[in-house]
Coordinates of C-alpha atoms in Angstrom, one line a residue:
M55 CA 18.0 150.4 18.9
K56 CA 18.9 150.7 15.2
N57 CA 21.9 148.5 15.8
L58 CA 19.8 145.9 17.6
Y59 CA 17.4 145.7 14.7
S60 CA 20.3 145.3 12.3
F61 CA 21.7 142.5 14.4
L62 CA 18.4 140.6 14.5
A63 CA 18.0 141.0 10.8
V64 CA 21.4 139.5 10.2
C65 CA 20.6 136.6 12.5
L66 CA 17.4 135.8 10.7
L67 CA 19.3 135.6 7.4
L68 CA 22.1 133.3 8.8
P69 CA 21.7 129.5 9.1
M70 CA 20.5 128.4 12.5
G71 CA 23.8 126.6 13.2
V72 CA 25.8 129.8 13.0
V73 CA 23.9 131.5 15.8
A74 CA 22.9 128.5 17.9
Q75 CA 25.4 127.0 20.2
K76 CA 27.3 124.1 18.7
K77 CA 25.7 120.7 19.6
S78 CA 27.8 118.8 22.1
A79 CA 28.7 115.2 21.4
K80 CA 26.7 112.6 23.3
T81 CA 28.4 110.6 26.1
E82 CA 27.9 107.3 27.7
Q83 CA 25.9 108.8 30.5
D84 CA 23.3 110.2 28.0
Y85 CA 22.2 106.5 27.4
Y86 CA 23.5 104.3 30.2
E87 CA 22.8 105.5 33.8
I88 CA 24.6 104.3 36.9
K89 CA 22.7 104.3 40.2
T90 CA 24.5 103.8 43.5
L91 CA 23.0 101.7 46.3
P92 CA 23.8 103.2 49.7
I93 CA 25.8 101.0 52.0
P94 CA 25.9 101.5 55.8
K95 CA 29.2 102.8 57.0
D96 CA 29.8 99.9 59.3
I97 CA 29.5 97.3 56.5
Y98 CA 32.6 96.5 54.4
L99 CA 30.8 95.2 51.3
E100 CA 33.8 94.0 49.3
I101 CA 31.6 92.0 46.9
G102 CA 32.7 88.7 45.6
G103 CA 29.4 87.3 44.5
I104 CA 25.8 88.4 43.7
A105 CA 22.6 86.4 43.5
T106 CA 19.2 87.9 42.5
M107 CA 16.3 86.3 44.4
P108 CA 12.9 85.6 42.8
D109 CA 11.1 87.5 45.6
G110 CA 12.9 90.8 44.8
R111 CA 15.7 90.7 47.3
L112 CA 19.3 90.6 46.5
A113 CA 22.1 88.6 48.1
V114 CA 25.8 89.5 48.0
S115 CA 28.8 87.6 49.3
T116 CA 32.0 89.4 50.4
R117 CA 35.7 88.8 50.5
R118 CA 35.4 89.1 54.3
G119 CA 33.4 85.9 54.5
E120 CA 29.9 87.1 54.8
I121 CA 26.6 86.9 53.0
W122 CA 24.2 89.8 53.2
I123 CA 20.5 90.0 52.1
I124 CA 19.4 93.3 50.7
E125 CA 15.8 94.4 50.8
N126 CA 14.4 97.0 48.3
P127 CA 17.5 96.8 46.0
Y128 CA 15.4 98.1 43.1
Q129 CA 14.3 101.2 45.2
K130 CA 10.9 101.2 43.7
E131 CA 8.9 102.9 46.4
N132 CA 11.7 104.8 48.1
H133 CA 15.5 104.9 48.4
Q134 CA 15.7 103.1 51.7
V135 CA 17.8 99.9 51.3
H136 CA 17.9 97.4 54.2
F137 CA 20.9 95.1 54.9
K138 CA 20.7 91.9 57.0
R139 CA 23.7 89.6 57.5
F140 CA 22.6 86.1 56.5
A141 CA 25.9 84.2 57.1
S142 CA 29.4 84.8 58.4
G143 CA 32.6 83.0 59.3
L144 CA 33.2 81.9 55.7
H145 CA 36.5 82.2 53.9
E146 CA 36.7 84.8 51.1
V147 CA 33.4 84.1 49.2
L148 CA 34.1 84.9 45.5
G149 CA 31.0 83.4 44.1
L150 CA 27.3 83.1 45.0
A151 CA 24.3 81.4 43.5
Y152 CA 20.7 80.9 44.7
K153 CA 18.7 77.8 43.8
D154 CA 15.6 76.1 45.3
G155 CA 15.7 78.1 48.5
S156 CA 19.4 77.7 49.3
F157 CA 22.6 79.5 48.6
Y158 CA 25.7 77.9 47.0
C159 CA 29.0 79.6 47.4
S160 CA 32.7 79.1 46.7
Q161 CA 34.8 79.6 49.7
R162 CA 38.5 79.5 49.2
G163 CA 38.7 75.8 50.1
E164 CA 35.1 74.6 49.8
L165 CA 31.9 74.6 47.8
T166 CA 29.2 75.0 50.3
K167 CA 25.4 74.8 50.4
I168 CA 23.8 77.2 52.9
T169 CA 20.2 77.2 54.0
D170 CA 17.9 79.0 56.5
T171 CA 15.9 76.0 57.7
D172 CA 13.8 77.9 60.3
R173 CA 13.2 80.9 58.1
D174 CA 14.3 83.5 60.5
G175 CA 16.5 85.3 58.0
V176 CA 19.8 83.8 59.2
A177 CA 21.6 80.7 57.9
D178 CA 21.6 77.8 60.2
L179 CA 22.7 74.9 58.0
Y180 CA 26.1 74.8 56.2
V181 CA 26.7 71.7 54.1
P182 CA 30.0 71.0 52.4
I183 CA 29.5 69.7 48.9
Y184 CA 33.2 69.6 47.8
Q185 CA 36.5 70.5 49.4
F186 CA 39.4 72.0 47.4
D187 CA 43.1 71.5 48.1
L188 CA 45.0 74.6 49.3
S189 CA 48.7 75.3 49.8
G190 CA 48.1 78.6 51.7
N191 CA 49.3 80.8 48.8
Y192 CA 47.3 84.1 48.7
H193 CA 46.6 83.7 45.0
E194 CA 44.6 80.5 45.3
Y195 CA 41.2 82.1 44.8
T196 CA 38.1 80.0 44.1
Y197 CA 35.1 81.3 42.0
G198 CA 31.6 80.1 41.5
P199 CA 29.4 78.2 41.3
V200 CA 27.6 78.7 38.0
F201 CA 24.8 76.2 37.4
D202 CA 24.4 74.5 34.0
K203 CA 21.0 73.4 32.6
N204 CA 21.4 70.0 34.3
G205 CA 21.8 71.5 37.8
D206 CA 25.5 70.7 38.0
M207 CA 27.9 73.4 39.2
L208 CA 30.9 74.9 37.5
V209 CA 33.8 76.1 39.7
T210 CA 37.1 77.7 38.6
L211 CA 40.3 77.5 40.6
N212 CA 42.9 80.3 40.5
L213 CA 46.6 79.4 40.2
A214 CA 49.0 80.1 43.1
W215 CA 51.5 82.9 42.4
V216 CA 55.2 82.4 43.1
G217 CA 57.0 84.4 40.5
F218 CA 54.9 82.9 37.8
G219 CA 51.7 80.8 37.9
E220 CA 51.9 77.5 39.8
G221 CA 49.2 74.9 40.1
K222 CA 51.3 72.0 41.4
F223 CA 51.0 73.0 45.0
A224 CA 47.3 72.2 45.3
K225 CA 45.3 69.7 43.2
W226 CA 43.3 71.0 40.2
R227 CA 44.4 74.6 40.6
G228 CA 44.2 76.2 37.1
W229 CA 41.2 74.1 36.2
L230 CA 37.5 74.4 35.6
L231 CA 35.6 71.7 37.5
K232 CA 32.1 70.4 37.2
I233 CA 30.6 69.3 40.5
K234 CA 27.3 67.5 40.9
P235 CA 24.9 68.2 43.8
D236 CA 26.0 64.9 45.5
G237 CA 29.7 66.1 45.5
T238 CA 30.9 64.1 42.5
M239 CA 33.6 66.0 40.7
E240 CA 34.6 65.9 37.0
P241 CA 37.6 67.9 35.7
H242 CA 36.4 69.8 32.6
S243 CA 39.2 71.9 31.2
A244 CA 42.5 73.5 32.2
G245 CA 45.1 76.2 31.3
L246 CA 43.4 78.8 33.4
R247 CA 45.4 81.4 35.3
S248 CA 43.0 83.8 37.1
P249 CA 39.5 82.8 35.9
A250 CA 37.4 85.3 38.0
G251 CA 34.6 85.5 35.5
Y252 CA 32.8 82.9 33.5
S253 CA 29.3 82.1 32.3
I254 CA 27.2 79.8 30.1
N255 CA 25.5 81.3 27.0
D256 CA 22.1 80.5 25.6
E257 CA 23.5 77.6 23.6
G258 CA 25.0 76.0 26.7
D259 CA 28.6 76.9 25.8
I260 CA 31.0 78.0 28.5
F261 CA 33.1 81.2 28.3
Y262 CA 35.7 82.5 30.8
G263 CA 37.6 85.7 31.1
E264 CA 41.4 85.8 31.7
N265 CA 43.8 88.4 33.1
Q266 CA 47.2 89.3 31.6
G267 CA 50.0 87.5 33.4
D268 CA 52.4 84.6 32.8
W269 CA 51.5 82.8 29.5
V270 CA 48.8 85.5 29.0
G271 CA 49.9 88.3 26.7
S272 CA 46.7 90.3 27.2
G273 CA 43.2 89.9 28.6
R274 CA 40.9 87.6 26.7
V275 CA 37.7 85.6 26.6
T276 CA 37.9 81.9 25.7
H277 CA 35.3 79.3 24.9
L278 CA 35.9 76.2 27.0
A279 CA 34.7 72.8 25.8
K280 CA 35.5 69.7 27.7
G281 CA 39.2 68.8 27.3
D282 CA 40.3 72.2 26.3
F283 CA 43.6 73.7 27.4
A284 CA 43.4 77.5 27.6
G285 CA 47.2 78.1 27.6
N286 CA 48.6 78.5 31.1
P287 CA 50.5 75.3 31.9
G288 CA 50.7 75.9 35.7
G289 CA 48.2 73.2 36.4
L290 CA 49.3 70.6 33.9
K291 CA 50.6 68.3 36.7
W292 CA 47.0 67.2 37.2
A293 CA 46.6 66.2 33.5
K294 CA 48.3 62.9 34.5
E295 CA 45.3 62.0 36.8
P296 CA 43.2 59.1 35.5
N297 CA 40.0 61.3 35.3
S298 CA 41.7 64.1 33.4
P299 CA 39.9 64.8 30.1
F300 CA 43.3 65.1 28.2
K301 CA 46.9 64.3 28.6
L302 CA 49.5 67.0 28.2
T303 CA 52.8 68.0 29.9
L304 CA 54.7 71.2 30.5
E305 CA 57.5 69.9 28.3
E306 CA 55.2 69.9 25.3
I307 CA 54.5 73.6 25.5
Q308 CA 56.8 75.8 23.5
D309 CA 58.2 78.9 25.3
N310 CA 59.9 81.0 22.6
G311 CA 57.7 84.1 22.5
A312 CA 56.0 83.2 19.2
P313 CA 52.3 84.0 18.9
M314 CA 49.9 81.5 20.6
Y315 CA 48.5 80.3 17.3
E316 CA 51.8 78.8 16.4
A317 CA 51.8 76.8 19.6
A318 CA 48.2 75.7 19.0
A319 CA 49.3 74.2 15.6
K320 CA 51.4 71.8 17.6
V321 CA 49.4 71.2 20.7
K322 CA 46.1 69.6 19.9
N323 CA 44.2 70.7 23.0
L324 CA 45.4 74.3 23.1
K325 CA 42.4 76.6 22.7
L326 CA 42.8 80.1 21.2
P327 CA 40.8 83.0 22.7
A328 CA 37.5 83.8 21.1
V329 CA 38.2 87.5 21.7
W330 CA 41.3 89.3 22.8
F331 CA 40.9 92.4 25.0
P332 CA 44.0 94.5 24.3
H333 CA 45.7 95.2 27.6
A334 CA 45.6 98.7 29.0
I335 CA 43.5 99.7 25.9
M336 CA 40.3 97.8 26.5
G337 CA 41.0 96.7 30.1
I338 CA 43.6 95.4 32.5
S339 CA 41.8 92.7 34.6
T340 CA 38.9 91.0 32.8
S341 CA 36.3 89.8 35.3
D342 CA 32.7 88.7 34.9
I343 CA 30.8 87.9 31.7
L344 CA 27.1 88.1 31.1
Q345 CA 25.1 87.5 27.9
D346 CA 22.2 89.9 27.6
S347 CA 19.2 87.6 27.9
T348 CA 16.8 90.5 28.9
K349 CA 15.3 90.7 25.4
G350 CA 16.0 94.4 25.0
K351 CA 15.4 95.6 28.6
F352 CA 19.1 96.0 29.5
S353 CA 20.7 97.2 26.3
P354 CA 20.2 98.0 22.6
F355 CA 22.3 94.8 21.9
P356 CA 20.2 91.7 22.9
G357 CA 22.1 88.5 22.8
Q358 CA 25.5 90.2 23.0
Y359 CA 27.8 89.9 26.0
F360 CA 28.9 92.3 28.7
V361 CA 32.4 91.9 30.1
A362 CA 33.5 93.7 33.2
D363 CA 37.0 94.9 34.0
Q364 CA 38.1 95.2 37.6
G365 CA 41.1 97.5 37.2
Q366 CA 39.5 100.0 34.9
S367 CA 36.1 99.9 36.7
K368 CA 34.1 99.6 33.5
V369 CA 31.8 97.3 31.5
M370 CA 32.7 96.4 27.9
R371 CA 30.6 94.8 25.1
M372 CA 31.5 91.7 23.2
G373 CA 29.8 90.3 20.1
L374 CA 30.4 86.7 19.0
E375 CA 29.9 84.7 15.9
K376 CA 30.8 81.1 14.8
V377 CA 32.9 80.7 11.7
N378 CA 33.8 77.1 10.7
G379 CA 32.5 76.0 14.1
V380 CA 34.9 78.4 15.9
Y381 CA 33.9 81.3 18.1
Q382 CA 35.3 84.7 17.3
G383 CA 34.2 88.3 17.5
F384 CA 34.8 91.8 18.7
C385 CA 35.0 93.9 21.8
I386 CA 34.2 97.6 22.3
N387 CA 33.7 99.9 25.3
Y388 CA 30.2 100.3 26.8
R389 CA 30.2 102.2 30.2
E390 CA 33.0 103.5 32.3
G391 CA 33.0 105.4 35.6
F392 CA 32.0 102.9 38.2
Q393 CA 32.9 103.6 41.8
S394 CA 35.3 100.7 42.4
G395 CA 36.7 97.6 40.6
I396 CA 34.0 95.4 39.1
L397 CA 34.2 91.7 40.0
R398 CA 30.5 90.6 39.6
E399 CA 27.6 91.4 37.3
R400 CA 24.1 89.9 37.6
F401 CA 20.8 91.0 35.9
G402 CA 18.0 92.1 38.2
L403 CA 14.4 91.1 37.7
D404 CA 13.7 94.4 35.9
G405 CA 16.5 93.9 33.3
S406 CA 18.9 96.3 35.0
M407 CA 22.4 95.0 35.9
F408 CA 23.7 94.9 39.5
V409 CA 27.4 95.5 39.6
G410 CA 29.4 94.4 42.6
M411 CA 32.8 95.9 43.3
T412 CA 36.0 95.6 45.3
S413 CA 39.4 97.1 45.0
R414 CA 41.4 96.3 48.2
G415 CA 44.8 95.1 47.2
W416 CA 43.9 94.9 43.6
G417 CA 43.6 98.6 42.6
S418 CA 41.2 100.2 40.2
T419 CA 40.3 103.5 38.6
G420 CA 37.2 103.7 40.7
K421 CA 38.2 105.6 43.9
D422 CA 36.2 103.6 46.5
N423 CA 37.3 100.4 48.2
F424 CA 34.0 98.6 47.4
G425 CA 30.6 99.4 46.1
L426 CA 27.2 98.2 44.7
Q427 CA 25.7 100.0 41.7
R428 CA 23.0 99.4 39.0
L429 CA 23.4 100.0 35.3
F430 CA 20.4 101.0 33.2
W431 CA 19.7 101.8 29.6
N432 CA 17.3 104.7 29.2
G433 CA 15.8 103.4 25.9
E434 CA 17.3 106.0 23.7
M435 CA 19.3 104.5 20.7
P436 CA 22.9 105.6 20.6
F437 CA 24.9 105.8 17.3
E438 CA 27.1 102.7 17.8
I439 CA 28.8 99.9 16.0
E440 CA 26.1 97.2 16.4
N441 CA 28.0 94.2 15.1
I442 CA 31.0 93.2 13.1
H443 CA 31.1 90.0 10.9
A444 CA 34.1 88.5 9.2
K445 CA 33.9 88.2 5.4
P446 CA 36.2 86.3 2.9
D447 CA 37.8 89.6 1.9
G448 CA 37.3 91.8 5.0
F449 CA 34.5 92.7 7.4
E450 CA 30.9 93.8 7.4
L451 CA 30.1 96.5 10.0
S452 CA 26.5 97.1 11.0
F453 CA 25.4 100.3 12.8
T454 CA 22.4 101.2 15.1
Q455 CA 21.5 104.1 12.8
A456 CA 21.8 105.0 9.1
V457 CA 25.2 106.3 8.3
D458 CA 26.1 109.4 6.3
V459 CA 27.3 107.8 3.0
N460 CA 29.9 110.5 2.2
S461 CA 31.6 109.9 5.5
V462 CA 31.9 106.1 5.1
K463 CA 33.3 106.5 1.6
K464 CA 36.3 108.5 2.7
A465 CA 39.5 106.6 3.5
A466 CA 40.3 109.2 6.1
S467 CA 37.4 108.1 8.2
Y468 CA 39.1 104.9 9.1
A469 CA 42.4 103.7 10.6
L470 CA 42.8 99.9 10.6
R471 CA 45.7 97.8 11.8
S472 CA 46.3 94.3 13.1
Y473 CA 48.7 92.8 15.7
I474 CA 49.1 89.9 18.2
Y475 CA 50.9 89.1 21.5
K476 CA 53.7 86.8 22.5
Y477 CA 52.9 83.4 24.1
Q478 CA 55.6 83.0 26.9
H479 CA 56.1 82.3 30.5
Q480 CA 57.0 86.0 31.2
Y481 CA 54.3 88.2 32.6
G482 CA 52.3 89.7 29.7
S483 CA 53.5 90.8 26.4
P484 CA 54.0 93.9 24.2
I485 CA 52.0 94.3 21.0
I486 CA 54.0 92.5 18.3
E487 CA 53.8 92.2 14.5
L488 CA 51.9 95.5 14.2
K489 CA 50.7 96.2 10.6
D490 CA 48.6 99.0 9.1
L491 CA 45.8 97.8 6.9
K492 CA 44.4 99.4 3.7
I493 CA 40.8 99.4 2.7
S494 CA 40.6 98.9 -1.0
A495 CA 36.9 99.0 -1.5
M496 CA 33.6 99.4 0.4
E497 CA 29.9 98.9 -0.2
V498 CA 26.9 100.5 1.7
S499 CA 23.6 98.6 2.1
A500 CA 20.4 100.1 0.8
D501 CA 19.2 100.9 4.3
K502 CA 22.6 102.6 5.1
R503 CA 23.0 100.5 8.2
K504 CA 25.7 98.1 6.9
V505 CA 29.1 98.9 5.5
R506 CA 31.1 96.1 3.8
L507 CA 34.9 96.7 3.8
V508 CA 37.4 95.0 1.5
I509 CA 40.7 94.9 3.3
D510 CA 44.2 94.2 2.0
G511 CA 46.3 92.0 4.3
L512 CA 43.8 90.2 6.5
R513 CA 45.7 87.9 8.9
Q514 CA 44.1 84.9 10.5
Y515 CA 44.4 84.7 14.3
Y516 CA 45.3 88.4 14.6
I517 CA 43.5 91.2 16.4
H518 CA 42.1 93.7 13.9
E519 CA 41.7 97.2 15.2
F520 CA 39.0 99.5 13.8
K521 CA 39.2 103.3 14.5
L522 CA 36.3 105.0 12.8
T523 CA 36.9 108.5 13.8
G524 CA 35.3 110.1 10.7
I525 CA 32.1 108.1 10.4
R526 CA 28.9 110.1 11.0
N527 CA 25.2 109.3 11.0
E528 CA 22.8 111.2 8.8
S529 CA 22.4 113.9 11.5
G530 CA 26.2 114.4 11.5
D531 CA 26.8 112.8 14.9
P532 CA 30.0 110.8 15.6
L533 CA 29.9 107.3 17.0
L534 CA 29.5 107.0 20.7
H535 CA 32.5 104.5 20.7
E536 CA 34.6 104.7 17.6
T537 CA 37.1 102.0 18.3
A538 CA 36.6 98.2 18.2
Y539 CA 38.8 95.1 18.1
Y540 CA 37.9 91.9 16.2
T541 CA 39.8 88.6 16.7
L542 CA 39.9 86.8 13.4
N543 CA 40.4 83.1 14.2
Q544 CA 38.8 81.9 11.0
I545 CA 38.4 83.6 7.6
P546 CA 35.0 82.4 6.2
A547 CA 34.5 81.1 2.7
G548 CA 32.2 82.8 0.2
D549 CA 31.9 85.5 -2.4
K550 CA 34.3 88.3 -2.5
I551 CA 33.6 91.9 -3.7
A552 CA 35.2 92.8 -7.0
V553 CA 37.1 96.1 -6.6
S554 CA 36.1 98.7 -9.2
E555 CA 36.1 102.4 -9.7
S556 CA 32.6 102.6 -8.3
N557 CA 33.4 101.1 -4.9
R558 CA 37.0 102.3 -4.3
M559 CA 37.6 104.4 -1.3
Q560 CA 37.9 108.2 -1.7
V561 CA 41.4 109.3 -0.9
E562 CA 41.8 113.0 -0.3
K563 CA 44.9 114.6 -1.6
V564 CA 47.1 115.9 1.2
E565 CA 49.7 118.6 0.6
K566 CA 53.1 117.6 1.9
V567 CA 53.9 119.6 4.9
V568 CA 57.4 120.0 6.2
Q569 CA 57.3 119.3 10.0
V570 CA 59.4 121.4 12.2
V571 CA 60.3 119.6 15.4
A572 CA 60.5 121.9 18.4
T573 CA 63.5 121.6 20.6
K574 CA 62.9 121.3 24.3
P575 CA 63.6 124.5 26.2
S576 CA 65.7 123.9 29.3
G577 CA 63.5 122.9 32.3
K578 CA 60.3 123.2 30.4
S579 CA 57.9 120.8 28.7
I580 CA 57.6 121.0 24.9
I581 CA 53.9 120.4 25.1
S582 CA 51.1 121.9 27.1
D583 CA 48.9 120.1 29.6
A584 CA 46.1 120.0 27.1
E585 CA 48.3 118.5 24.4
A586 CA 49.7 116.0 26.9
M587 CA 46.2 114.9 28.0
A588 CA 45.2 114.4 24.4
L589 CA 48.2 112.1 23.8
L590 CA 47.6 110.3 27.1
K591 CA 44.0 109.7 26.2
K592 CA 44.9 108.6 22.6
H593 CA 47.3 105.9 23.9
T594 CA 44.9 104.9 26.8
C595 CA 47.5 105.9 29.5
L596 CA 44.8 107.6 31.5
A597 CA 43.1 104.2 32.1
C598 CA 45.8 103.5 34.7
H599 CA 47.4 106.9 35.5
A600 CA 46.3 110.4 36.5
K601 CA 48.2 113.6 36.7
E602 CA 48.2 113.9 40.5
A603 CA 46.2 111.0 42.0
R604 CA 47.2 107.4 42.4
V605 CA 45.0 105.1 40.3
V606 CA 46.0 101.6 39.1
G607 CA 49.5 103.0 38.6
P608 CA 51.4 105.9 40.1
S609 CA 50.5 109.5 39.3
Y610 CA 52.6 111.4 36.8
V611 CA 53.7 113.8 39.5
D612 CA 55.1 110.8 41.5
I613 CA 56.9 109.6 38.4
A614 CA 58.4 113.0 37.9
K615 CA 59.9 112.8 41.4
R616 CA 62.0 109.8 40.3
N617 CA 64.1 112.1 38.2
Y618 CA 64.2 109.8 35.1
T619 CA 65.4 111.3 31.9
D620 CA 63.1 111.4 29.0
K621 CA 64.9 108.6 27.3
Q622 CA 64.7 106.5 30.5
I623 CA 61.0 107.0 30.6
L624 CA 60.8 105.9 27.0
A625 CA 62.8 102.7 27.9
L626 CA 60.5 102.0 30.8
V627 CA 57.3 102.5 28.8
Y628 CA 58.6 100.0 26.3
K629 CA 60.0 97.6 28.9
P630 CA 58.5 98.3 32.3
K631 CA 60.3 97.3 35.6
P632 CA 57.5 96.6 38.1
Q633 CA 60.2 96.1 40.8
N634 CA 60.6 99.9 40.7
W635 CA 57.0 100.3 42.0
P636 CA 56.6 97.5 44.6
D637 CA 53.5 99.1 46.2
Y638 CA 51.4 98.6 43.1
A639 CA 49.7 95.2 42.6
T640 CA 49.1 95.5 38.9
E641 CA 52.1 95.3 36.6
M642 CA 52.3 97.7 33.7
A643 CA 52.1 96.2 30.3
P644 CA 54.9 96.9 27.8
M645 CA 53.6 99.7 25.5
S646 CA 56.1 99.5 22.7
H647 CA 53.4 100.1 20.1
V648 CA 53.2 103.7 21.1
P649 CA 55.4 105.9 18.8
A650 CA 58.7 106.9 20.4
G651 CA 58.0 110.6 19.4
D652 CA 54.8 110.6 21.4
V653 CA 56.4 108.9 24.4
L654 CA 59.2 111.5 24.5
K655 CA 56.7 114.3 24.3
I656 CA 54.8 112.8 27.3
A657 CA 58.1 112.2 29.1
S658 CA 59.1 115.8 28.7
W659 CA 55.7 116.9 30.0
I660 CA 56.1 114.5 33.0
N661 CA 59.4 116.0 33.9
G662 CA 58.0 119.5 33.5
L663 CA 55.5 118.6 36.3
K664 CA 58.5 118.5 38.7
N665 CA 59.5 122.0 37.7
K666 CA 56.0 123.2 38.2
A667 CA 55.7 121.7 41.6
L668 CA 58.9 123.4 42.6
L669 CA 57.7 126.8 41.3
N670 CA 54.4 126.4 43.1
R671 CA 56.2 125.5 46.4
D672 CA 58.4 128.6 46.1

């Protein structure tokens, strides 16, 4: 008993944090909840389109050519959700809209108006509005429509795929078209490769998301004005048509692997992305785009944009600003962990987001072939980067909560760099022209919610990466998402901050340590599973691969079975050979920005998996 009293006395004298369990870091699910709508087992709901209806019902279209009406999708009174097939016999419906009592959908070869005239809950009138050319190529997807404020419809046409993008086989492939209710068509803009997601913001401007591929070094979101050319020349044959909003030929497009901005200096209509989404880091197949117009119901970031990714089964956040009349901005993760590959997002009447998913043939980190879920914000404010604005000498970062001033003053709290991608006909691009950036000075606002950074070596047109691993709020919490990417199309004019002793960054002295490089024991990995997972997470490898399960790419166990040497794995990471893995639809991006030392450690660990498998078998 005496020992117990002594222990209690000591505990009372110690700070609470010493005795109490260490507070765990918050995660996405602490703020953003995902709810799954149950789907009957006999319905293959591979969602291509979603339309919210004013009476509280929800409509979804499918890749299998059906439209389903869902009753009680908000599950207010109970969890029972009822499905009724409204239409069938359509051809891969990858877009759906509801207006004035009728549905409008994009079939592969037709924009169709569908109505239930006798109000029995089943469509009985199918009216073709516009018919699209088809060559029969599997990659000729059609998306939309999206209605503009005048009641006209926007439709995007995917390029065919024959080694690299081709639009010449069927008219207007690779274009955004505007179609009036009477069927009159007006070509709007071109240079699109796989424009699965696009939307109109509050100002009436059009944005579309693009996937990595030929002429597309990485995923991106681009603002499209009439007459813009977004970069993929597959459909330029149709720029010769008399109603084309611009004239441009394939021969005018340089194909030397230089960055896209160099080509844009020579090609008048070439439109640079508003925001790059670094491939395999932020996503691998950008899909839908929605601006948060719910006035604070859906998220803590009203007016910002939510961009889905099909391959990584997640929703990302995008903030935009106009500098010198040009859109630019940042992207950052928001919520991962959806059940399948996200193709469609639509806000519900209550401000939640319906998320429609499909993975058949396309692959995703989500394990299911399809799904329908809802995304909610619980109202609690996370510690996040709220916004990033370009400044003449750097950037201003705003936060959702007051920051700990000591943490933001330390240079070690930040890691900044910039880079870009090649513009070429080859599929994708490695990161090129990578450069570390130095913060020379900083200022904190009086309310501790804004941090102004003076950065040496700003580069116009480049992606600027922010890793804020050391920043804390006043309670000592880290950021929910510590990494963001800003695309600097324009550097604004204005006042610069004078660097002085009072605003210089605090650089801690680090003692020089002699690093001893371990040699690899025969038949064993030089790093543990935990160390390997830390490296794989750091370099975003886990977005596409898992240790034992097939995800977007092969498992590490399956890679180990190929008997590559460590150096061969290094070469394949830097320059992938998709022909080695023909059963995977998504090609791996070159990851040459990952340090060779880290790749070789990972390679050694991968090869160690083969030895472990043999030991377990024996």
